[in-house]
Tab-separated table of C-alpha atoms (C1' of nucleotides) in Angstrom:
chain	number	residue	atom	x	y	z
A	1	UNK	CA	-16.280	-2.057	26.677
A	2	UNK	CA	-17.545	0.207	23.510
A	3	UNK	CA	-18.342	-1.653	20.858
A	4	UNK	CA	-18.508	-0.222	17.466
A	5	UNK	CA	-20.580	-0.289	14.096
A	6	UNK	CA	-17.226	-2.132	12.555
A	7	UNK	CA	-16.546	-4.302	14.927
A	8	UNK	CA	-20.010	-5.714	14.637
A	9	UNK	CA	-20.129	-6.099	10.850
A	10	UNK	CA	-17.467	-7.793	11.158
A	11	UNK	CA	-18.262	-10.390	13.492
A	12	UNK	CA	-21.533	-10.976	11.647
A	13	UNK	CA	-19.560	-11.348	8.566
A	14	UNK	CA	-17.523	-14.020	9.794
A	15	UNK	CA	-20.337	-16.276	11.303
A	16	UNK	CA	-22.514	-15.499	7.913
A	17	UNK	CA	-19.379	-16.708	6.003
A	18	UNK	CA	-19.441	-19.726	7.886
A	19	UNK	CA	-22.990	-20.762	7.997
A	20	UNK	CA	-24.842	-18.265	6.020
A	21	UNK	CA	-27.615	-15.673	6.894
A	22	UNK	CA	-29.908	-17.133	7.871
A	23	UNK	CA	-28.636	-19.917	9.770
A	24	UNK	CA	-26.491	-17.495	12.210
A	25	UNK	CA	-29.207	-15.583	14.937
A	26	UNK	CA	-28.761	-12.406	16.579
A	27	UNK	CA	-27.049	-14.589	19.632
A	28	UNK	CA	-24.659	-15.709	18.143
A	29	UNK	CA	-23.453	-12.558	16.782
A	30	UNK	CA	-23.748	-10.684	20.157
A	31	UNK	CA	-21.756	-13.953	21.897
A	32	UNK	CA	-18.687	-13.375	19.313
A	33	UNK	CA	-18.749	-9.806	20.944
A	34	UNK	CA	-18.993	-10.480	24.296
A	35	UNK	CA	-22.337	-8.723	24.714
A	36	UNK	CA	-26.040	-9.659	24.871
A	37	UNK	CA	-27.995	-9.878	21.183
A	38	UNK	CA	-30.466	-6.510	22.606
A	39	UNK	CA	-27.021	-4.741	22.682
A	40	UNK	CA	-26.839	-4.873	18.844
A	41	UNK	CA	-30.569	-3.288	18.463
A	42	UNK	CA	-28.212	0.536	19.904
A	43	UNK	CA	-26.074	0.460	16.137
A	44	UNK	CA	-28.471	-1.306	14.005
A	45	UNK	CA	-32.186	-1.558	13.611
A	46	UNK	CA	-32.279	-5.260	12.374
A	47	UNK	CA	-30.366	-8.459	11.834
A	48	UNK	CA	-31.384	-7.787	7.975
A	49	UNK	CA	-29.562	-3.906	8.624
A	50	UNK	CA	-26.231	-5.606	9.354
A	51	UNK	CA	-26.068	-7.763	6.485
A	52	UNK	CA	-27.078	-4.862	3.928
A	53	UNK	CA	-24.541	-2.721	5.493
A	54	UNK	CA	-21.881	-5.589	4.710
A	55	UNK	CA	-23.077	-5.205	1.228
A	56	UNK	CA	-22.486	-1.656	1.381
A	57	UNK	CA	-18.775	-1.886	2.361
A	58	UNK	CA	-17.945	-4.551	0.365
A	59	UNK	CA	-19.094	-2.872	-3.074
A	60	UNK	CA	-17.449	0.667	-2.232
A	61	UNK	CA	-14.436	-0.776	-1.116
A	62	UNK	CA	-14.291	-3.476	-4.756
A	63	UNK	CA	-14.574	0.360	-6.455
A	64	UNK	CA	-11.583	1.269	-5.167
A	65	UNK	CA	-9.833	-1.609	-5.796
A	66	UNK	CA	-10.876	-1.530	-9.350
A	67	UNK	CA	-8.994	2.387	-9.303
A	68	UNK	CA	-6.153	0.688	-8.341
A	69	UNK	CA	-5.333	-1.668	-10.558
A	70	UNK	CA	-3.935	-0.967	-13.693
A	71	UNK	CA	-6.631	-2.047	-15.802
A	72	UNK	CA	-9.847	0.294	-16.804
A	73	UNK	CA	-12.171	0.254	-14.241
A	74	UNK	CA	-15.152	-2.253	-14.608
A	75	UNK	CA	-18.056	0.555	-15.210
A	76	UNK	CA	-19.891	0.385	-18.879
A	77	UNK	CA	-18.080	2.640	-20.103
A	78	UNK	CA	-18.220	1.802	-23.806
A	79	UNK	CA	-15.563	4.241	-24.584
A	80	UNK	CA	-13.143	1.855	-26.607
A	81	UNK	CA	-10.834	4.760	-25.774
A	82	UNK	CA	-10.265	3.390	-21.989
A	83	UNK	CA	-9.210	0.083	-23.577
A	84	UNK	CA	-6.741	0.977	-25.965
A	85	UNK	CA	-3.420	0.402	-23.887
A	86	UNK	CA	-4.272	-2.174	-22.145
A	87	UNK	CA	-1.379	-5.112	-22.376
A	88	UNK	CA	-1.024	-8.600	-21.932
A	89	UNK	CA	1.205	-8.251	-19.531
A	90	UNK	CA	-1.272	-5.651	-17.090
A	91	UNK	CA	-3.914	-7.916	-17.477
A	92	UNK	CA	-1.846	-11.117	-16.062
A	93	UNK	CA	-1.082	-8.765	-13.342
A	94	UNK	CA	-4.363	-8.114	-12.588
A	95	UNK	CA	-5.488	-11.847	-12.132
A	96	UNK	CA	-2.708	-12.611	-9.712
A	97	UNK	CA	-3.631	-9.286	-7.853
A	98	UNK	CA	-7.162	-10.475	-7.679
A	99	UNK	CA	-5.963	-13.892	-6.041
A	100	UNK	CA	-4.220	-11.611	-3.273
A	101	UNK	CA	-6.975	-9.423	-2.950
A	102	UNK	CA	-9.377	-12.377	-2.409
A	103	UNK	CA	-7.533	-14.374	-0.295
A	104	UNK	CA	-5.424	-12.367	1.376
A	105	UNK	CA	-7.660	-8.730	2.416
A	106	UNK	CA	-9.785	-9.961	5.093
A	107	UNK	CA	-13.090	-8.656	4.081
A	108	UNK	CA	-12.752	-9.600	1.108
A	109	UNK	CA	-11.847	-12.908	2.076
A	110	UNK	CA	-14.787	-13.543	4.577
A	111	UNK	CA	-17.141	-11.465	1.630
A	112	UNK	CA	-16.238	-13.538	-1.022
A	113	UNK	CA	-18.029	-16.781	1.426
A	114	UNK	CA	-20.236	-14.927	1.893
A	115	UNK	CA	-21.964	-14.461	-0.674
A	116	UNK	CA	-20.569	-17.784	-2.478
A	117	UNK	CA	-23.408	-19.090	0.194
A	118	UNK	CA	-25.870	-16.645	-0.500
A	119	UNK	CA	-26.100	-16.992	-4.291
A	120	UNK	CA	-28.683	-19.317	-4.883
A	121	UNK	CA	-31.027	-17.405	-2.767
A	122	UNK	CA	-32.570	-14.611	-4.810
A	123	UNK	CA	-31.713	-12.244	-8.059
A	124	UNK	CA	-30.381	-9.876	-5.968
A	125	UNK	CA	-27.599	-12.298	-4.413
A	126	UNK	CA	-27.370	-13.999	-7.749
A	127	UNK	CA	-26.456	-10.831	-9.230
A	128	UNK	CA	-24.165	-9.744	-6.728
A	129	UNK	CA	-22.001	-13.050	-7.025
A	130	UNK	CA	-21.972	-13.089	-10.881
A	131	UNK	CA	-20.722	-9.373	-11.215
A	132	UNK	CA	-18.593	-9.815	-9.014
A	133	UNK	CA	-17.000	-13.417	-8.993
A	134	UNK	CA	-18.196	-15.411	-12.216
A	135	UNK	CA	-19.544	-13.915	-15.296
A	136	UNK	CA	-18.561	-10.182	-14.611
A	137	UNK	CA	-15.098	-10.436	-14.328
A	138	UNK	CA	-14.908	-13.143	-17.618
A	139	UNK	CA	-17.172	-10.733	-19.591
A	140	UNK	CA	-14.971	-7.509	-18.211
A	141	UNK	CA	-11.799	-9.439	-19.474
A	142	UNK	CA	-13.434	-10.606	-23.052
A	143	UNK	CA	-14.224	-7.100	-23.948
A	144	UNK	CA	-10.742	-6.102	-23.013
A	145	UNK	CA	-9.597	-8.768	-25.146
A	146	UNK	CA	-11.731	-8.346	-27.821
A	147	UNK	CA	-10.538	-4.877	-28.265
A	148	UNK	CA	-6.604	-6.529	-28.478
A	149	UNK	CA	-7.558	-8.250	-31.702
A	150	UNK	CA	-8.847	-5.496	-32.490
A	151	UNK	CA	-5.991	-3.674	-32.530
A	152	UNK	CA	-3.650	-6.639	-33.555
A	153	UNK	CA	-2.012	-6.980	-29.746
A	154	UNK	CA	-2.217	-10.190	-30.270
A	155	UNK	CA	-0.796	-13.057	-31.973
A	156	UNK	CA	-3.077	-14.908	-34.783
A	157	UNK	CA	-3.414	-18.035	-32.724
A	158	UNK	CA	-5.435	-15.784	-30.531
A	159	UNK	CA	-7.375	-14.215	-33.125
A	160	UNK	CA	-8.321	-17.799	-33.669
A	161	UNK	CA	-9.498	-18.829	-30.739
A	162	UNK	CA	-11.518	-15.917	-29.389
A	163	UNK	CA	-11.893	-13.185	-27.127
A	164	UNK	CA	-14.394	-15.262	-25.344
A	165	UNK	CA	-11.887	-18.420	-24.659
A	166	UNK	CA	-9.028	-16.464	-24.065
A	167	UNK	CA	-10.788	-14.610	-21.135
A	168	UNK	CA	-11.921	-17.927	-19.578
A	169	UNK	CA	-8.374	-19.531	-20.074
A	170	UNK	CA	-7.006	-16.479	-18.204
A	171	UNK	CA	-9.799	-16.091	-16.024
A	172	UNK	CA	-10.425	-19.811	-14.767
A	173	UNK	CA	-7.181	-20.594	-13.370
A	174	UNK	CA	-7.614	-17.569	-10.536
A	175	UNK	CA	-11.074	-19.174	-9.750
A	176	UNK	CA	-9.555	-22.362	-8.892
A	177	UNK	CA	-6.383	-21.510	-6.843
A	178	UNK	CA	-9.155	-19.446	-5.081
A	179	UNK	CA	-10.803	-22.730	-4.924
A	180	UNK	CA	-8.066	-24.815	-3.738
A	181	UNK	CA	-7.092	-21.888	-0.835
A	182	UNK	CA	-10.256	-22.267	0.523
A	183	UNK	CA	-10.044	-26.068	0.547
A	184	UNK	CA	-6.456	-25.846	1.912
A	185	UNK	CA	-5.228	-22.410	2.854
A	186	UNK	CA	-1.819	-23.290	4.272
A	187	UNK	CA	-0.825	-24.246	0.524
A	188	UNK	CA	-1.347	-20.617	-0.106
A	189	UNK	CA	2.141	-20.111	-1.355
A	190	UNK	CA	2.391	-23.081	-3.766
A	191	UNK	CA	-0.899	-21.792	-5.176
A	192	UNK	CA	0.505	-18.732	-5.254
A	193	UNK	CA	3.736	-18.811	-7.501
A	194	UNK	CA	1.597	-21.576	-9.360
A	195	UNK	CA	-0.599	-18.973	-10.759
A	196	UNK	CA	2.169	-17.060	-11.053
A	197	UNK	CA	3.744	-19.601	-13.503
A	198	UNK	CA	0.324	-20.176	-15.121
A	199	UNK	CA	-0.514	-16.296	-15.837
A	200	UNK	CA	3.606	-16.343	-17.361
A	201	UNK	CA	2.964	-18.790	-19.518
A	202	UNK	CA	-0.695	-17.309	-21.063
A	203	UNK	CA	1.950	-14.137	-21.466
A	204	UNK	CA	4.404	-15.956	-23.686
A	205	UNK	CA	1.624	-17.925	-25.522
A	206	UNK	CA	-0.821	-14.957	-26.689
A	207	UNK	CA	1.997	-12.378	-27.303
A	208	UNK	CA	2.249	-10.912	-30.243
A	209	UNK	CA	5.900	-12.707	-31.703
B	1	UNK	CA	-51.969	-39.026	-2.466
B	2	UNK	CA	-48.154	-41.387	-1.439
B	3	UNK	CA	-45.418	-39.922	-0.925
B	4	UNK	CA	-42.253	-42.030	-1.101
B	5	UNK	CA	-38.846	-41.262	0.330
B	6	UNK	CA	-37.183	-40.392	-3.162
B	7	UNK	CA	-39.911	-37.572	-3.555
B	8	UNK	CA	-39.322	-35.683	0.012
B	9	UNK	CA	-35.493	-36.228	-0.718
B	10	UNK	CA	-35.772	-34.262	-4.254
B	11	UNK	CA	-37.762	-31.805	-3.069
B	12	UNK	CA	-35.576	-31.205	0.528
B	13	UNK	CA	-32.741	-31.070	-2.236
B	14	UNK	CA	-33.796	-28.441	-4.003
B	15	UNK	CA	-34.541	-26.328	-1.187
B	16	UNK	CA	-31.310	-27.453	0.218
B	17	UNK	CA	-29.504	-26.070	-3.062
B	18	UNK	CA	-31.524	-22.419	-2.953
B	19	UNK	CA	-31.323	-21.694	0.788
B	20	UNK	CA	-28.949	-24.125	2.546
B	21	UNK	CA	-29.631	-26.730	5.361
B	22	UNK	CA	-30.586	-24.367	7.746
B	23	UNK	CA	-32.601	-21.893	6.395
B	24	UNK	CA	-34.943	-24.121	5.111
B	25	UNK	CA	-37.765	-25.475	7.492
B	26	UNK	CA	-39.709	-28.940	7.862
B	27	UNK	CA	-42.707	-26.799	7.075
B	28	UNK	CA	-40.705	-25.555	3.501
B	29	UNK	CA	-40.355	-29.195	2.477
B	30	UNK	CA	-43.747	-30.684	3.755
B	31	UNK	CA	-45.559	-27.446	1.746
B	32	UNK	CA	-43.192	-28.219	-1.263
B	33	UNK	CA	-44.825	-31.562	-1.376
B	34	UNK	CA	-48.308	-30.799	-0.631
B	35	UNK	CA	-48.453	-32.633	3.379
B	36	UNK	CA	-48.085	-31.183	6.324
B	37	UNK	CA	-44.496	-31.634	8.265
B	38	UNK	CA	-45.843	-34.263	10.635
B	39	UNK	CA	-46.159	-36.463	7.966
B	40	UNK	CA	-42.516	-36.156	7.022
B	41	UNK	CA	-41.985	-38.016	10.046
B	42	UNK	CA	-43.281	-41.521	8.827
B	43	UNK	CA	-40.660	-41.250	6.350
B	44	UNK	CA	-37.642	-39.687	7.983
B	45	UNK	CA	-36.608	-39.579	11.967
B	46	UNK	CA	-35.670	-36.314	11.481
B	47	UNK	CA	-34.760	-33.623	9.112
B	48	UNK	CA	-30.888	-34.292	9.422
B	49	UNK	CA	-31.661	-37.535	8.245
B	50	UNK	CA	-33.175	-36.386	5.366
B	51	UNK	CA	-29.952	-33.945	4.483
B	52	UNK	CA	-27.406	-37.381	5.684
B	53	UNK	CA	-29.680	-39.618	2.863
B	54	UNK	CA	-28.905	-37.090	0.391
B	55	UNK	CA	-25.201	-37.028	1.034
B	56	UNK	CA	-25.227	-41.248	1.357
B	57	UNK	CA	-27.468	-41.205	-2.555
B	58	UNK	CA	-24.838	-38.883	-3.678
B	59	UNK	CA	-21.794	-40.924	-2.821
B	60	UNK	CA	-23.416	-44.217	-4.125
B	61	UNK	CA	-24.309	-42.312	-7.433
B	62	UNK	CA	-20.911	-40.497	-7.312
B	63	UNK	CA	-18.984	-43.857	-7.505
B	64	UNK	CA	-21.129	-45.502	-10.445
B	65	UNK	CA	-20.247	-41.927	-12.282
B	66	UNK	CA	-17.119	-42.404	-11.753
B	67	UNK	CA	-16.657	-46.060	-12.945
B	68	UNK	CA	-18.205	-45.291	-15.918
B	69	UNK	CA	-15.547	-43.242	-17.556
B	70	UNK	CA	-12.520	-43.662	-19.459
B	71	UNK	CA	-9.908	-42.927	-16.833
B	72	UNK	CA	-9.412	-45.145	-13.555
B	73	UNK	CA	-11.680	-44.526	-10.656
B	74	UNK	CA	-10.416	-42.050	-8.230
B	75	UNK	CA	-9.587	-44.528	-5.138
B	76	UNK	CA	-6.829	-44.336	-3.277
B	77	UNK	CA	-4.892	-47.058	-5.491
B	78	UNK	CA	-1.429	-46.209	-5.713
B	79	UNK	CA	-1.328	-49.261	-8.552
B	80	UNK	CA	0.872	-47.184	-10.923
B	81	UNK	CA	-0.386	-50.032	-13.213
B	82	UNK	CA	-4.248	-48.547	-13.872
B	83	UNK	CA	-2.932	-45.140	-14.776
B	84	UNK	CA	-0.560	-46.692	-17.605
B	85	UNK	CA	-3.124	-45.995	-20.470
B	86	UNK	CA	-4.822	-42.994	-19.869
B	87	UNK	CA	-4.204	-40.664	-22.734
B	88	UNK	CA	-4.545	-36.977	-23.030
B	89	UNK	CA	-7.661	-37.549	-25.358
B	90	UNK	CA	-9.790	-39.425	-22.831
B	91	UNK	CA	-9.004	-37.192	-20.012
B	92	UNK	CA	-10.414	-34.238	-22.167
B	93	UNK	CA	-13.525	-35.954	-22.722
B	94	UNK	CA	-14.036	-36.999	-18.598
B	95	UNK	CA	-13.760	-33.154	-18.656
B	96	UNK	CA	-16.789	-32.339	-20.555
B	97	UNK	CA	-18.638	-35.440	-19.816
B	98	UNK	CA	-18.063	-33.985	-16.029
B	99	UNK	CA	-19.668	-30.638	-16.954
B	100	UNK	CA	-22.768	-32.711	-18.192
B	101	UNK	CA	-22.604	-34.585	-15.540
B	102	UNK	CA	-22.525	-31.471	-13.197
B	103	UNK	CA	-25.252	-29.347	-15.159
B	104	UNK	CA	-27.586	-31.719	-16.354
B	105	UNK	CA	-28.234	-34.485	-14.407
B	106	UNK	CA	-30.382	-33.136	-11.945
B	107	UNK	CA	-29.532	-35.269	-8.907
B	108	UNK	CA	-26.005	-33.865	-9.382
B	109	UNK	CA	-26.731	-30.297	-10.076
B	110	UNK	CA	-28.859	-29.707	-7.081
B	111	UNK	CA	-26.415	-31.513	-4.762
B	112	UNK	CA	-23.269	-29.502	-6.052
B	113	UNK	CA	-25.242	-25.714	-4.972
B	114	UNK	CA	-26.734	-27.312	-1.736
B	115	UNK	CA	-22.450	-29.080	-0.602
B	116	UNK	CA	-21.479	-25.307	-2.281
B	117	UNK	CA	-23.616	-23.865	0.373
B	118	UNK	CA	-22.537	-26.186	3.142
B	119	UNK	CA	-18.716	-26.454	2.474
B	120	UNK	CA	-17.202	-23.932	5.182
B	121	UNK	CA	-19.982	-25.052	7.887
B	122	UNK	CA	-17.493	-28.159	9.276
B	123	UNK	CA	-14.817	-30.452	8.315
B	124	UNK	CA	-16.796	-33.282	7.041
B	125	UNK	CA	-18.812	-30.719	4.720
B	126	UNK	CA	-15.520	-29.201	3.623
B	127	UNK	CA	-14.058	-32.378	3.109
B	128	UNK	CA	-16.756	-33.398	0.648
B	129	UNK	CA	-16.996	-30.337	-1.437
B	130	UNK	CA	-13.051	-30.198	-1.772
B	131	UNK	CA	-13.311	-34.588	-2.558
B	132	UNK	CA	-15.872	-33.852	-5.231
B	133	UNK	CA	-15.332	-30.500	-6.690
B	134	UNK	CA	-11.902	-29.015	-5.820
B	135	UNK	CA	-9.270	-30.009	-5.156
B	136	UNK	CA	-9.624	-33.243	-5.526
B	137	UNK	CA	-10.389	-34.012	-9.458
B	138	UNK	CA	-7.463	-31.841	-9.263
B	139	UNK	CA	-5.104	-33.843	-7.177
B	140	UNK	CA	-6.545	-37.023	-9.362
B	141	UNK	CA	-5.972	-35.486	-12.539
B	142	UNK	CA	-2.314	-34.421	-11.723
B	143	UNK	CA	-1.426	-38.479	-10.845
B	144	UNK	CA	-2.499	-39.039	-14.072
B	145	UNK	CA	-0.215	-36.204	-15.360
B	146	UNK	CA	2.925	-37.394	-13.587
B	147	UNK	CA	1.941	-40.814	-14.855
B	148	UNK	CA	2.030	-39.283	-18.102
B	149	UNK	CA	5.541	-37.435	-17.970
B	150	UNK	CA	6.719	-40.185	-16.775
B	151	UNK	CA	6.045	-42.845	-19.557
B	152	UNK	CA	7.134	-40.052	-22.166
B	153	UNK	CA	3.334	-39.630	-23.847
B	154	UNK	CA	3.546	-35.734	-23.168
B	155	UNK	CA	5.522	-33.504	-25.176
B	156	UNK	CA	8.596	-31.260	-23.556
B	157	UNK	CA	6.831	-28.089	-22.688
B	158	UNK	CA	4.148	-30.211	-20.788
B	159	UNK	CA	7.278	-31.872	-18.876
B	160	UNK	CA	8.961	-28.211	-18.316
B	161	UNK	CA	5.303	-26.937	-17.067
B	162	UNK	CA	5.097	-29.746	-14.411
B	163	UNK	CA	1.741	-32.112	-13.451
B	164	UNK	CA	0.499	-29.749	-11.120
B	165	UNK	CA	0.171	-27.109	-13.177
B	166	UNK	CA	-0.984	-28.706	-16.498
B	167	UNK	CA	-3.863	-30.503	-14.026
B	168	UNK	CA	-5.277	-26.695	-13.061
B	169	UNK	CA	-5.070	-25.827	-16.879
B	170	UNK	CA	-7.466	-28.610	-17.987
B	171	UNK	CA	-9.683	-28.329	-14.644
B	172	UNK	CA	-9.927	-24.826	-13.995
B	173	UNK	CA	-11.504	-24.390	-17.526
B	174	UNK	CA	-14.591	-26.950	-16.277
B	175	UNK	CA	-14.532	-25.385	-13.073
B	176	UNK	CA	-15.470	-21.681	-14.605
B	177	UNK	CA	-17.865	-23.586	-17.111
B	178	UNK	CA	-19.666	-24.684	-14.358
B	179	UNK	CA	-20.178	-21.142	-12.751
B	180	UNK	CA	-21.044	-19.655	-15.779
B	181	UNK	CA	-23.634	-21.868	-16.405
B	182	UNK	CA	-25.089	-20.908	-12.856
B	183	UNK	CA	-25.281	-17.775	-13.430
B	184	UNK	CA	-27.184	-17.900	-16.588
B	185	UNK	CA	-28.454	-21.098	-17.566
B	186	UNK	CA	-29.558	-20.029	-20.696
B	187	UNK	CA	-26.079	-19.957	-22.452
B	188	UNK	CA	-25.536	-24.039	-21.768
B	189	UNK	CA	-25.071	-24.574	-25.198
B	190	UNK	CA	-22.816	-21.970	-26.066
B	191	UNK	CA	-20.723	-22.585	-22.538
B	192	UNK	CA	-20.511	-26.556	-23.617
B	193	UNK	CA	-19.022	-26.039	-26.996
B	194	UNK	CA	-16.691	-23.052	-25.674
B	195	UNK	CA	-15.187	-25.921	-23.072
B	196	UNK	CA	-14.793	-28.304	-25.943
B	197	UNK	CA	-12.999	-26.049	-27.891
B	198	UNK	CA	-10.984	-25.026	-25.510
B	199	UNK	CA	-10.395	-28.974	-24.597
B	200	UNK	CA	-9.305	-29.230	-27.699
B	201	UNK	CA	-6.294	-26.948	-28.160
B	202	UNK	CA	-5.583	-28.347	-24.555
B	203	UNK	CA	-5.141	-31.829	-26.168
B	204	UNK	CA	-3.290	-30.034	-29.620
B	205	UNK	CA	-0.909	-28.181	-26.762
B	206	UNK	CA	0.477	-30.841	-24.522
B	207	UNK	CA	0.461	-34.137	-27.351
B	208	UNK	CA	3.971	-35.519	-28.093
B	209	UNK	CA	4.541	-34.461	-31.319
C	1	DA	C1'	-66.608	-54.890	0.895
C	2	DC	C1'	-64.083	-55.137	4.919
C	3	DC	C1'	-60.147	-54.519	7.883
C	4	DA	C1'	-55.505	-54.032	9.325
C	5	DA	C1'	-51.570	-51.193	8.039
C	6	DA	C1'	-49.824	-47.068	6.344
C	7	DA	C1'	-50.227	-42.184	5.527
C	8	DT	C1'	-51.742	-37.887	6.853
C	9	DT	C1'	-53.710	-34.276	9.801
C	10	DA	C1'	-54.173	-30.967	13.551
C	11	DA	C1'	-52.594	-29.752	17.758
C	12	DA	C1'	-49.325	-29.293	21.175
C	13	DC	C1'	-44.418	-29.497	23.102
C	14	DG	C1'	-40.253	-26.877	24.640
C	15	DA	C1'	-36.655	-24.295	22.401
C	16	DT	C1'	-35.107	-20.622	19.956
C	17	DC	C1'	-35.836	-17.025	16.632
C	18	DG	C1'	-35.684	-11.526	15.826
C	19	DT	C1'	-37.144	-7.670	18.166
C	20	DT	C1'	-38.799	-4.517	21.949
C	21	DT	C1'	-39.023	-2.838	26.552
C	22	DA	C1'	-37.696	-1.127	31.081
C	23	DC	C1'	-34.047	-0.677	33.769
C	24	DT	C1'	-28.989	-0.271	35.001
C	25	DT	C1'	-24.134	0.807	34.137
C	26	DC	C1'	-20.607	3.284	31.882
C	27	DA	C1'	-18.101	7.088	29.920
C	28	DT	C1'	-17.545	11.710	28.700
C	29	DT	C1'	-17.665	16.546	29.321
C	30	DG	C1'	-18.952	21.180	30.998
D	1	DC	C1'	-18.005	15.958	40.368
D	2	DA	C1'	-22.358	15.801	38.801
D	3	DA	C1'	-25.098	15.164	34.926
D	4	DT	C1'	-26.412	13.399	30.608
D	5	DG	C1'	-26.651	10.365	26.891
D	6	DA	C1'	-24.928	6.184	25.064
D	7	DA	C1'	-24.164	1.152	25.858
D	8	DG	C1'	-25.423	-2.853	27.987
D	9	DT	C1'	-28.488	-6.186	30.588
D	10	DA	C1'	-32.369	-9.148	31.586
D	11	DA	C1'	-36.795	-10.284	30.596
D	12	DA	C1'	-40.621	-10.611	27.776
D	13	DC	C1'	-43.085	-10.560	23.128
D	14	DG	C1'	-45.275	-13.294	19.343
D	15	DA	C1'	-43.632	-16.226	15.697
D	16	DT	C1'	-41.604	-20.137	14.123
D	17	DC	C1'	-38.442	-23.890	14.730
D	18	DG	C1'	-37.960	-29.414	14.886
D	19	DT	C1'	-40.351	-33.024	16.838
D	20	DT	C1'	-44.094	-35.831	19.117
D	21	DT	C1'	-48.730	-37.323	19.958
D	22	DA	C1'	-53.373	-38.794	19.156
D	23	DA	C1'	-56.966	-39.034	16.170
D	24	DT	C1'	-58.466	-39.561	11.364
D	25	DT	C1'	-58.193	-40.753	6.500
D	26	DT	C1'	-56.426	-43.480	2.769
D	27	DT	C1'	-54.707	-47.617	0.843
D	28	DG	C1'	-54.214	-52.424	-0.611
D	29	DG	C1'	-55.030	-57.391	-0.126
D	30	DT	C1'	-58.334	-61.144	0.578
DNA sequence: ACCAAAATTAAACGATCGTTTACTTCATTG
DNA sequence: CAATGAAGTAAACGATCGTTTAATTTTGGT
């Protein structure tokens, strides 16, 4: 019975998406595993070493997600270049990818609790969450849409209301049919083609006529 | 030097919110306080009764909250009859008088992070973070939508849209309010009159013409 | 000012924490 | 097949956990 560095983090990840850091020992970990906690001490050096190496998968694996997608990555690059054919329509895509990608790619899934439990807990956690789940993303999407007015993508009712608005009316619906997965994930469909509807209809309603 | 129950409470609270139930110690609170944990003790049998009072002030507090609004109180009434005069107006203003509620009363603030840091540890924690922050002002909010389709005071395109959907619009808005006020308090103001202008063209959106 | 009641302290309880140690078992390869 | 290093076990470490106990201090009413 090998047991490997993956197998392990992921394990750990589970139980500290559950209960959180701190409140999940070394025990338990090794009992999801089938092996005694001093068995863990041959792939990492600490309790503390598993978490950061959670950390460590989870942000290169959200770089290459960001490659994927069709959007410009999320780096500063203030190259206004990068931005220039973006479209409405990419940029709906992208949210309802994100809900996939958060609910449906197990890391990311188990990740995502993670750290939604360990954001209160220091400005390194803080951080973390808010580049990655709150603020970052609305701020990523503002900029995007800020450069659309700029370049008259959009229609004037959107010049009206702001970059800033815009990007939380497109961003805030994904954040709550995350939200309502978590509560109920066997409504995952229905959420699903909801979002689907709701990203259509911010399409039709910012478009340039 | 007296220290009353409502004092250890706060203070548990606030640790509660930052770390989570179990990360934080007797010792944490009593030090927070100025005692020593023994004296907790007179007060409380035991720490989970400390975390079980906090839940029980919440609910009480919760339900005066919630009778104080415009719209109907959230029980289970199936009395079509109390939902007959909600309009579109006062459920935009129970959505930014909830993200007062849920940012600056203090009570409320703390015990949204510390149920945010509980929610996936059981059922009855999950049950109360999806009651009072998911899905259910969701759920509540798209009764009063159907209500409202249903005695004509919406306009076509709310109808075509469908109650579900038009609930996540207005909530999901408050919901990313919320987050972005955690992760940098400092923009409060500007957050509070983004949501009401975004309320707004909510309300100018969905009114029979 | 005195005295009972209430509040607090310091110390100890067994349990469990994260980690280390010494020893045993397993798996691979030359 | 024997040997060698990795993987696992069981036990122990000191620290801290939640809780209890006994002694001491503080408080409030007459």
């Amino acid at each position: 019975m090998k047991t490997n560095k993956e197998e392990i983090m992921l394990s750990a990840l589970k139980l500290f998406a559950e209960r959180g850091f701190d409140a999940v020992s070394t025990s338990m970990i090794a009992g999801e595993l089938g092996i005694t906690k001093g068995a863990l001490y041959r792939h990492y050096q600490s309790k503390q070493e598993i978490f950061d190496s959670i950390i460590e998968r989870m942000v290169e694996q959200d770089e290459k997600q960001a490659q994927k997608t069709n959007v410009p990555v999320r780096e500063y690059e203030e190259d206004a270049q990068s931005y220039e054919h973006t479209s409405l329509e990419s940029l709906c895509e992208f949210v309802n990818s994100q809900y996939l990608y958060w609910t449906e790619n197990e890391f990311a899934l188990y990740f995502r609790r993670m750290i939604t439990l360990e954001q209160y807990r220091n400005e390194e956690m803080r951080k973390l969450y808010r580049d990655m789940l709150s603020s970052g993303p609305v701020k990523y999407s503002r900029d995007l849409f800020r450069e659309m007015i700029k370049n008259d993508r959009l229609n004037t009712d959107a010049k009206e209301l702001g970059a800033q608005n815009l990007a939380v009316l497109l961003y805030a619906p994904l954040q709550l049919s995350i939200q309502l997965f978590d509560a109920d994930e066997k409504d995952n469909e229905t959420i699903k083609s909801d979002l689907r509807r709701i990203t259509r209809d911010f399409e039709e309603r910012w478009k340039k006529k």
